[in-house]
Coordinates of C-alpha atoms in Angstrom, one line a residue:
M1 CA -0.1 0.0 -0.1
R2 CA 1.6 3.6 -0.8
I3 CA -0.7 6.6 -0.1
I4 CA 0.2 9.5 -2.8
F5 CA -0.5 13.0 -1.5
I6 CA -1.4 14.8 -4.1
S7 CA 0.3 18.7 -4.2
V8 CA -2.4 21.4 -4.4
G9 CA -0.6 22.6 -7.7
V10 CA -1.2 19.3 -9.3
A11 CA -4.9 19.5 -8.0
S12 CA -5.1 23.0 -9.3
T13 CA -3.6 21.7 -13.0
L14 CA -6.8 18.9 -12.8
A15 CA -9.7 21.0 -12.2
L16 CA -8.4 23.3 -15.1
A17 CA -8.2 20.3 -17.1
G18 CA -11.8 19.4 -15.9
C19 CA -11.0 16.8 -13.7
G20 CA -12.8 18.4 -10.7
A21 CA -10.3 18.4 -8.2
A22 CA -10.7 22.3 -6.5
S23 CA -7.9 25.1 -7.2
V24 CA -7.3 26.0 -3.2
P25 CA -3.7 28.2 -2.8
E26 CA -1.3 26.0 -0.8
T27 CA -1.0 28.0 2.3
D28 CA -5.1 28.1 2.6
A29 CA -5.1 24.1 1.9
A30 CA -2.3 23.5 4.5
A31 CA -3.9 26.0 7.1
A32 CA -7.4 24.3 6.5
A33 CA -6.0 21.0 6.8
G34 CA -4.2 21.5 10.5
E35 CA -0.9 19.6 11.3
G36 CA -1.1 16.1 11.1
A37 CA -4.8 16.0 9.0
T38 CA -5.0 14.5 6.1
P39 CA -4.2 16.4 2.9
Y40 CA -7.1 16.4 0.0
P41 CA -7.4 15.3 -2.5
L42 CA -5.7 12.2 -1.4
S43 CA -4.3 9.4 -3.5
V44 CA -4.3 5.6 -2.7
E45 CA -2.5 3.0 -4.7
N46 CA -4.6 -0.1 -3.8
C47 CA -5.1 -3.0 -5.6
D48 CA -3.0 -2.6 -8.8
A49 CA -5.5 0.7 -8.9
E50 CA -5.2 4.7 -8.4
V51 CA -7.8 5.7 -6.3
T52 CA -8.2 9.4 -5.5
I53 CA -10.3 10.8 -2.4
E54 CA -11.6 14.4 -2.9
Q55 CA -12.7 14.5 0.7
A56 CA -12.9 12.8 3.7
P57 CA -16.6 10.7 2.8
E58 CA -19.5 11.3 4.8
R59 CA -21.5 8.5 3.1
A60 CA -19.3 5.1 3.2
V61 CA -20.7 1.8 2.5
S62 CA -19.0 -1.1 3.6
L63 CA -19.4 -4.5 1.2
N64 CA -18.9 -7.2 4.5
Q65 CA -19.0 -7.4 8.0
S66 CA -15.4 -7.5 8.9
A67 CA -14.9 -3.9 6.9
T68 CA -17.3 -2.3 9.0
E69 CA -15.8 -3.6 12.5
I70 CA -13.2 -1.8 11.0
M71 CA -15.0 1.6 10.5
I72 CA -16.5 1.4 13.7
Q73 CA -13.8 0.9 15.9
L74 CA -12.2 3.8 14.1
G75 CA -15.0 5.3 15.5
L76 CA -17.0 6.2 12.1
A77 CA -19.9 4.4 12.3
E78 CA -21.9 7.9 12.0
R79 CA -20.6 8.4 8.2
M80 CA -21.8 5.3 7.2
A81 CA -24.7 5.4 4.6
G82 CA -24.8 1.2 4.9
T83 CA -23.2 -2.1 5.1
S84 CA -24.6 -5.7 4.3
Y85 CA -23.4 -9.6 4.6
E86 CA -23.3 -9.9 8.5
T87 CA -22.3 -13.4 8.6
D88 CA -20.8 -13.2 12.7
P89 CA -22.7 -12.5 15.8
I90 CA -21.6 -8.8 16.2
P91 CA -19.2 -8.3 19.1
S92 CA -21.4 -7.3 22.2
D93 CA -19.2 -4.2 22.9
I94 CA -20.2 -2.6 19.4
A95 CA -23.6 -4.3 18.7
D96 CA -25.9 -0.8 19.4
V97 CA -23.2 0.8 17.2
Y98 CA -23.6 -1.3 14.4
E99 CA -27.4 -2.2 14.5
S100 CA -27.8 1.8 13.9
I101 CA -26.0 1.5 10.6
P102 CA -28.9 0.8 8.2
L103 CA -28.3 -2.8 6.8
L104 CA -28.7 -2.3 3.3
T105 CA -29.2 -6.6 2.5
D106 CA -28.4 -9.6 4.4
G107 CA -26.2 -11.0 1.4
L108 CA -24.5 -9.9 -1.7
L109 CA -24.8 -6.0 -2.1
K110 CA -25.9 -5.6 -5.7
H111 CA -25.2 -2.9 -8.0
E112 CA -28.4 -0.8 -8.1
T113 CA -29.1 -1.4 -4.5
L114 CA -25.6 0.2 -3.6
L115 CA -26.1 3.4 -6.0
E116 CA -29.7 4.1 -4.2
A117 CA -27.5 4.7 -0.5
Q118 CA -25.4 7.4 -2.6
P119 CA -22.2 6.4 -1.4
D120 CA -18.9 8.5 -1.5
F121 CA -17.2 5.3 -0.3
V122 CA -17.1 1.6 -0.6
Y123 CA -15.0 -0.8 1.1
S124 CA -14.8 -4.4 0.3
S125 CA -12.7 -7.0 2.5
F126 CA -13.1 -9.5 -0.9
A127 CA -12.8 -9.0 -4.0
S128 CA -15.8 -11.1 -5.2
F129 CA -17.7 -8.5 -3.9
L130 CA -16.8 -5.9 -6.2
T131 CA -17.6 -7.3 -9.4
A132 CA -20.4 -6.9 -12.2
E133 CA -22.4 -9.4 -10.6
N134 CA -22.7 -7.9 -7.6
A135 CA -21.6 -4.2 -6.2
G136 CA -19.8 -3.5 -9.3
E137 CA -16.6 -3.1 -10.9
R138 CA -14.0 -0.9 -9.5
A139 CA -13.4 1.0 -12.5
E140 CA -17.2 1.5 -13.1
L141 CA -17.9 2.9 -9.7
H142 CA -14.8 5.0 -9.9
E143 CA -16.2 7.0 -13.3
L144 CA -19.3 7.4 -11.2
G145 CA -17.1 9.4 -9.3
V146 CA -17.2 6.7 -6.2
P147 CA -13.8 5.9 -4.5
T148 CA -13.4 2.7 -3.7
Y149 CA -10.7 0.6 -1.3
L150 CA -10.3 -3.4 -1.5
S151 CA -8.1 -5.2 1.5
E152 CA -4.8 -6.3 -0.3
F153 CA -5.5 -9.5 1.0
D154 CA -7.9 -10.4 -1.1
C155 CA -6.5 -7.9 -4.4
T156 CA -7.0 -11.8 -6.7
Y157 CA -9.5 -14.1 -5.5
H158 CA -8.2 -16.7 -3.6
E159 CA -4.5 -16.2 -4.9
A160 CA -1.7 -16.6 -2.3
V161 CA -0.3 -13.1 -1.4
E162 CA 2.5 -12.5 -3.2
G163 CA 5.7 -12.6 -0.5
G164 CA 2.8 -14.3 2.8
A165 CA 0.2 -12.4 4.8
T166 CA 1.3 -10.5 7.8
F167 CA -0.2 -9.0 10.0
E168 CA 1.9 -5.3 9.0
M169 CA -0.9 -5.8 5.7
L170 CA -3.8 -5.6 8.4
F171 CA -1.9 -2.8 10.3
D172 CA -1.6 -0.9 7.0
E173 CA -5.1 -1.2 5.7
I174 CA -6.7 0.5 9.5
E175 CA -4.0 3.0 9.0
T176 CA -5.1 3.6 5.4
I177 CA -8.9 3.8 6.3
A178 CA -8.2 5.9 9.3
E179 CA -5.9 8.3 6.5
I180 CA -9.2 8.3 4.2
F181 CA -11.5 9.5 6.7
D182 CA -8.7 11.9 8.5
V183 CA -8.7 10.0 12.3
P184 CA -5.2 9.1 12.0
D185 CA -4.5 9.2 15.8
A186 CA -7.6 6.5 15.9
G187 CA -5.7 4.2 13.4
E188 CA -2.2 4.8 15.5
E189 CA -4.5 3.5 18.7
L190 CA -6.4 0.3 16.8
V191 CA -2.7 -0.5 15.4
A192 CA -1.4 -0.4 19.1
E193 CA -4.1 -2.4 20.6
Q194 CA -3.7 -5.1 17.9
Q195 CA -0.3 -5.4 18.5
A196 CA -0.5 -6.0 22.0
V197 CA -2.8 -9.1 20.9
I198 CA 0.2 -10.4 18.9
D199 CA 2.5 -9.5 21.8
E200 CA 0.3 -11.6 23.9
G201 CA 0.3 -14.6 21.5
L202 CA 4.3 -14.9 20.9
E203 CA 4.9 -14.6 25.1
I204 CA 2.4 -17.7 25.2
A205 CA 4.3 -19.2 22.0
E206 CA 7.5 -19.3 24.0
Q207 CA 6.2 -22.2 26.2
I208 CA 5.5 -24.3 23.4
E209 CA 8.3 -27.2 23.4
S210 CA 7.7 -29.2 20.3
T211 CA 7.1 -28.3 16.6
Q212 CA 3.9 -29.6 15.4
S213 CA 2.1 -30.0 12.4
L214 CA -1.5 -28.5 11.8
V215 CA -4.3 -28.5 9.2
W216 CA -6.3 -25.7 9.4
F217 CA -9.9 -26.8 8.3
Y218 CA -12.5 -23.9 7.3
S219 CA -15.2 -25.4 5.4
T220 CA -16.7 -27.8 3.3
A221 CA -18.4 -27.5 -0.3
A222 CA -22.0 -27.5 -0.3
S223 CA -22.4 -30.4 -2.3
S224 CA -19.9 -32.9 -0.9
S225 CA -17.7 -33.4 2.3
T226 CA -14.3 -31.7 0.3
P227 CA -12.8 -29.7 2.7
S228 CA -11.6 -26.2 2.3
V229 CA -8.0 -25.8 4.2
A230 CA -5.8 -23.2 4.7
G231 CA -2.3 -23.0 2.0
P232 CA 0.3 -20.5 1.8
G233 CA -0.3 -16.3 1.6
G234 CA -3.0 -16.2 4.2
L235 CA -2.6 -15.3 7.5
P236 CA -3.1 -19.1 9.1
Q237 CA 0.2 -19.6 7.2
T238 CA 1.4 -16.6 9.2
V239 CA 0.1 -17.9 12.5
T240 CA 1.7 -21.2 11.5
E241 CA 5.1 -19.6 11.6
M242 CA 4.7 -17.6 14.2
L243 CA 3.9 -20.3 16.3
G244 CA 7.2 -22.6 15.0
A245 CA 4.8 -24.7 13.7
E246 CA 4.0 -26.1 10.1
N247 CA 1.4 -26.1 7.9
V248 CA 0.8 -29.3 6.4
F249 CA -0.6 -27.4 3.2
S250 CA 2.0 -25.1 3.2
D251 CA 2.7 -26.1 -0.6
A252 CA -0.7 -25.7 -1.8
S253 CA -1.3 -23.1 -5.2
T254 CA -4.1 -20.7 -3.5
K255 CA -4.8 -19.7 -0.2
W256 CA -7.8 -21.8 0.3
P257 CA -7.6 -24.9 -1.6
E258 CA -10.0 -27.8 -2.1
V259 CA -8.6 -31.0 -1.2
S260 CA -9.6 -34.4 -0.4
W261 CA -9.8 -36.4 2.9
D262 CA -6.9 -39.1 1.3
E263 CA -5.0 -36.1 1.0
V264 CA -5.4 -34.8 4.7
A265 CA -5.1 -38.6 5.9
A266 CA -2.2 -38.9 4.3
R267 CA -0.3 -36.1 5.8
N268 CA -1.3 -37.0 9.2
P269 CA -1.4 -33.6 11.0
D270 CA -0.2 -33.5 14.4
V271 CA -3.4 -31.0 15.5
I272 CA -6.5 -29.9 13.7
V273 CA -7.8 -26.3 13.8
L274 CA -11.2 -26.3 13.4
A275 CA -13.5 -22.6 12.3
D276 CA -16.4 -22.6 14.1
L277 CA -18.4 -20.5 11.6
T278 CA -21.8 -19.5 12.0
R279 CA -23.2 -18.3 8.9
G280 CA -25.7 -21.0 8.9
Y281 CA -24.7 -23.4 6.4
P282 CA -24.6 -27.1 6.4
G283 CA -21.5 -28.5 8.5
D284 CA -19.9 -25.3 9.2
T285 CA -19.7 -25.6 12.7
A286 CA -17.0 -26.9 15.0
E287 CA -19.3 -29.7 16.4
E288 CA -20.5 -30.5 12.9
K289 CA -16.9 -30.7 11.7
I290 CA -16.0 -32.6 14.9
E291 CA -18.9 -35.3 14.3
F292 CA -17.8 -35.6 10.6
L293 CA -14.3 -36.5 11.2
K294 CA -14.9 -39.2 14.1
S295 CA -17.8 -41.2 12.1
D296 CA -16.3 -40.9 8.7
P297 CA -14.4 -44.4 8.1
L298 CA -11.0 -42.6 6.6
T299 CA -10.8 -39.6 9.1
S300 CA -11.6 -41.3 11.9
T301 CA -8.5 -43.4 12.1
M302 CA -6.4 -40.3 11.8
D303 CA -4.4 -39.7 14.6
A304 CA -5.2 -36.3 15.3
V305 CA -8.9 -37.5 15.9
V306 CA -8.1 -40.7 17.8
N307 CA -6.7 -38.4 20.3
D308 CA -9.2 -35.3 20.2
R309 CA -6.3 -33.0 18.9
F310 CA -8.4 -30.1 18.1
I311 CA -8.3 -26.6 18.4
V312 CA -11.5 -24.6 17.7
V313 CA -11.3 -21.1 17.0
P314 CA -13.8 -18.7 15.3
G315 CA -13.9 -18.2 11.8
Q316 CA -13.2 -14.8 12.0
Y317 CA -10.1 -15.8 13.2
M318 CA -8.9 -17.3 9.4
D319 CA -10.3 -14.4 7.5
P320 CA -8.0 -11.2 7.8
S321 CA -10.1 -8.7 10.3
I322 CA -9.8 -7.0 13.5
H323 CA -10.0 -10.5 14.9
S324 CA -7.2 -12.2 13.3
V325 CA -4.4 -11.2 15.8
H326 CA -6.6 -13.2 18.2
A327 CA -5.6 -16.7 16.5
L328 CA -2.2 -16.2 18.0
P329 CA -2.9 -16.6 21.8
T330 CA -5.3 -18.6 21.1
V331 CA -3.9 -21.7 18.9
A332 CA -0.7 -20.9 21.0
Q333 CA -2.4 -21.6 24.1
G334 CA -4.3 -24.9 22.3
L335 CA -1.0 -26.5 21.4
I336 CA 0.5 -25.6 25.2
D337 CA -2.7 -27.5 26.1
L338 CA -2.7 -30.4 23.6
E339 CA 0.9 -31.5 24.3
V340 CA 0.2 -31.6 28.5
K341 CA -2.4 -33.8 27.5

């Protein structure tokens, strides 16, 4: 992520060329912005697109829950025209604020519904939501004068993040959104809170005595029992490495490959990390996953299943969100507890 401040002189030139940027003398703009404030127009390089934000958004729309929660934690709820795609229970500490934001749709937001909300900014954690079939392609929204931000964890749907996903990417996203909305202090405070959880997890991890192999079991395909597991290039891989463990599917070609249980059994992980999903699909809960693993003729013979070596985490811990940092202390403590048994 790179943020580029467009100088007022450049902005004036764009205005004369008909690009719509206001022409403001540099001294006046600096005085208006104040020390430490975001100077507008602001240009952000995001997922191979350069996005210009003319002023701090006042009618933002988030396309999914994790984006909404970041904005709420930054104190931006009153500057949101709507949200969509709620998949998890809302944390109790932000429930009242979350419910104050208009829910534009229970599922995926469509283009027409988005435009009816008259947004001046759109924020998504998933590339698949910013498509012609859903909220609209980014280029189309930009042509309509609606800047967008897409989490750089998912610039290209399901492909592994080049160089690996890191928590620094999450922190950069938080600080970029804070910069866009001119609340940099809130961004720094939220990042500090997130870093404190990571530090706690690393401190717990110092007690882990052995290198253990893991499989991160997220979900199964709707029409079969084919599991979707964590591969390389996502935060589960990063957490695994930070804990000194091994991800048995670190050699996969995508960050969430669909594999076979034959392959999982052949790789024989020491521990199975289960996502406890709450979206309501068959087989989503940790309880359903364990029931399947113990009843299936093949998986029931796996050493991790026979010995109940399961670590259960909320699904939000596996996807990039403000909850992701909690995967580190949770899985670290789980590995320690399983070592004791």
